[in-house]
PDB file of C-alpha atoms in Angstrom:
ATOM      1  CA  MET A   1       9.714   3.409  -1.232  1.00  0.00           C
ATOM      2  CA  PRO A   2       7.555   2.566  -4.024  1.00  0.00           C
ATOM      3  CA  TYR A   3       4.878   4.986  -5.390  1.00  0.00           C
ATOM      4  CA  GLU A   4       1.844   4.466  -7.383  1.00  0.00           C
ATOM      5  CA  TYR A   5      -0.917   6.660  -8.883  1.00  0.00           C
ATOM      6  CA  TRP A   6      -4.625   6.568  -7.924  1.00  0.00           C
ATOM      7  CA  CYS A   7      -7.797   7.920  -9.482  1.00  0.00           C
ATOM      8  CA  ALA A   8     -10.991   8.364  -7.054  1.00  0.00           C
ATOM      9  CA  ALA A   9     -13.341   9.061 -10.126  1.00  0.00           C
ATOM     10  CA  CYS A  10     -12.743   5.525 -11.647  1.00  0.00           C
ATOM     11  CA  GLU A  11     -11.301   3.884  -8.307  1.00  0.00           C
ATOM     12  CA  ALA A  12      -8.081   2.939 -10.460  1.00  0.00           C
ATOM     13  CA  ALA A  13      -4.564   2.676  -9.107  1.00  0.00           C
ATOM     14  CA  SER A  14      -1.215   1.607 -10.554  1.00  0.00           C
ATOM     15  CA  PRO A  15      -1.110  -1.674 -11.818  1.00  0.00           C
ATOM     16  CA  GLU A  16       2.508  -1.873 -10.545  1.00  0.00           C
ATOM     17  CA  GLN A  17       4.276   0.082  -7.970  1.00  0.00           C
ATOM     18  CA  ARG A  18       7.186   2.279  -9.372  1.00  0.00           C
ATOM     19  CA  GLU A  19      10.547   3.078  -7.283  1.00  0.00           C
ATOM     20  CA  ARG A  20      10.569   6.460  -8.662  1.00  0.00           C
ATOM     21  CA  ARG A  21       7.910   9.229  -7.869  1.00  0.00           C
ATOM     22  CA  ALA A  22       8.300  10.521 -11.434  1.00  0.00           C
ATOM     23  CA  ASP A  23       7.601   7.282 -13.110  1.00  0.00           C
ATOM     24  CA  ALA A  24       4.245   7.281 -11.262  1.00  0.00           C
ATOM     25  CA  GLU A  25       3.273  10.545 -12.181  1.00  0.00           C
ATOM     26  CA  ASP A  26       3.824   9.631 -15.978  1.00  0.00           C
ATOM     27  CA  GLU A  27       1.445   6.719 -15.410  1.00  0.00           C
ATOM     28  CA  LEU A  28      -0.980   9.306 -13.880  1.00  0.00           C
ATOM     29  CA  VAL A  29      -0.747  11.402 -16.977  1.00  0.00           C
ATOM     30  CA  VAL A  30      -1.296   8.433 -19.217  1.00  0.00           C
ATOM     31  CA  HIS A  31      -4.350   7.414 -17.355  1.00  0.00           C
ATOM     32  CA  ARG A  32      -5.749  11.042 -17.371  1.00  0.00           C
ATOM     33  CA  GLN A  33      -5.290  10.836 -21.274  1.00  0.00           C
ATOM     34  CA  ALA A  34      -6.924   7.511 -21.702  1.00  0.00           C
ATOM     35  CA  ALA A  35      -9.877   7.939 -19.204  1.00  0.00           C
ATOM     36  CA  HIS A  36     -10.464  11.436 -18.707  1.00  0.00           C
ATOM     37  CA  GLY A  37      -9.479  13.251 -22.055  1.00  0.00           C
ATOM     38  CA  GLY A  38      -6.250  14.816 -20.336  1.00  0.00           C
ATOM     39  CA  LEU A  39      -8.236  16.350 -17.560  1.00  0.00           C
ATOM     40  CA  ARG A  40      -8.125  15.980 -13.717  1.00  0.00           C
ATOM     41  CA  PRO A  41     -11.178  14.395 -12.502  1.00  0.00           C
ATOM     42  CA  ASP A  42     -13.474  16.169 -10.088  1.00  0.00           C
ATOM     43  CA  ALA A  43     -13.086  13.493  -7.590  1.00  0.00           C
ATOM     44  CA  GLY A  44      -9.485  13.805  -7.474  1.00  0.00           C
ATOM     45  CA  ASP A  45      -6.228  11.789  -8.338  1.00  0.00           C
ATOM     46  CA  GLY A  46      -2.644  11.781  -7.518  1.00  0.00           C
ATOM     47  CA  VAL A  47       0.278   9.711  -6.625  1.00  0.00           C
ATOM     48  CA  ARG A  48       1.099   8.212  -3.231  1.00  0.00           C
ATOM     49  CA  ARG A  49       3.865   6.346  -1.600  1.00  0.00           C
ATOM     50  CA  VAL A  50       2.833   3.038  -0.283  1.00  0.00           C
ATOM     51  CA  HIS A  51       4.637  -0.030   1.670  1.00  0.00           C
ATOM     52  CA  ALA A  52       5.881  -2.648  -0.705  1.00  0.00           C
ATOM     53  CA  ASP A  53       4.069  -5.134   1.575  1.00  0.00           C
ATOM     54  CA  ALA A  54       0.730  -3.087   1.075  1.00  0.00           C
ATOM     55  CA  ARG A  55      -0.362  -5.000  -1.898  1.00  0.00           C
ATOM     56  CA  GLY A  56       0.601  -8.457  -0.440  1.00  0.00           C
ATOM     57  CA  ASP A  57       4.134  -8.871  -2.062  1.00  0.00           C
ATOM     58  CA  GLY A  58       5.822  -9.183   1.232  1.00  0.00           C
ATOM     59  CA  CYS A  59       6.907 -12.681   2.441  1.00  0.00           C
ATOM     60  CA  LEU A  60       6.461 -12.076   6.017  1.00  0.00           C
ATOM     61  CA  PRO A  61       3.220 -11.221   8.024  1.00  0.00           C
ATOM     62  CA  ALA A  62       2.433  -7.878   9.404  1.00  0.00           C
ATOM     63  CA  GLY A  63       4.175  -6.438  12.612  1.00  0.00           C
ATOM     64  CA  SER A  64       0.742  -6.514  14.413  1.00  0.00           C
ATOM     65  CA  PHE A  65       0.480 -10.426  13.637  1.00  0.00           C
ATOM     66  CA  TRP A  66       3.765 -10.775  15.420  1.00  0.00           C
ATOM     67  CA  ALA A  67       2.833  -8.586  18.354  1.00  0.00           C
ATOM     68  CA  VAL A  68      -0.561 -10.799  18.761  1.00  0.00           C
ATOM     69  CA  LEU A  69       1.435 -14.045  18.699  1.00  0.00           C
ATOM     70  CA  PHE A  70       3.832 -12.591  21.224  1.00  0.00           C
ATOM     71  CA  PHE A  71       1.227 -11.676  23.750  1.00  0.00           C
ATOM     72  CA  LEU A  72      -0.631 -15.122  22.956  1.00  0.00           C
ATOM     73  CA  ALA A  73       2.533 -16.873  23.890  1.00  0.00           C
ATOM     74  CA  LEU A  74       3.044 -14.957  27.119  1.00  0.00           C
ATOM     75  CA  PHE A  75      -0.632 -15.530  27.909  1.00  0.00           C
ATOM     76  CA  LEU A  76      -0.478 -19.133  27.475  1.00  0.00           C
ATOM     77  CA  ALA A  77       3.047 -19.358  29.273  1.00  0.00           C
ATOM     78  CA  ASN A  78       1.612 -17.702  32.191  1.00  0.00           C
ATOM     79  CA  CYS A  79      -1.539 -20.090  32.283  1.00  0.00           C
ATOM     80  CA  TRP A  80       0.800 -23.155  32.063  1.00  0.00           C
ATOM     81  CA  GLY A  81       2.800 -22.066  34.675  1.00  0.00           C
ATOM     82  CA  ARG A  82       0.102 -22.037  37.373  1.00  0.00           C
TER      83      ARG A  82
END
């Protein structure tokens, strides 16, 4: 599962997701050096796990879309049968 860093102070996030947590932590350190003088911002920052489709790079719609489509098909089949 991919990882990304986030910074609440400047609302920044990783430009790319990283497969390894250590790579995302390295990017976080670089961001701290560049934007905050090497210090952790008071608002907070960190590394989090994200789904690959959370940034829209998946080719299939989300599961909730399929659930709504399924129930809509059931509803229409029920109405059509009467």
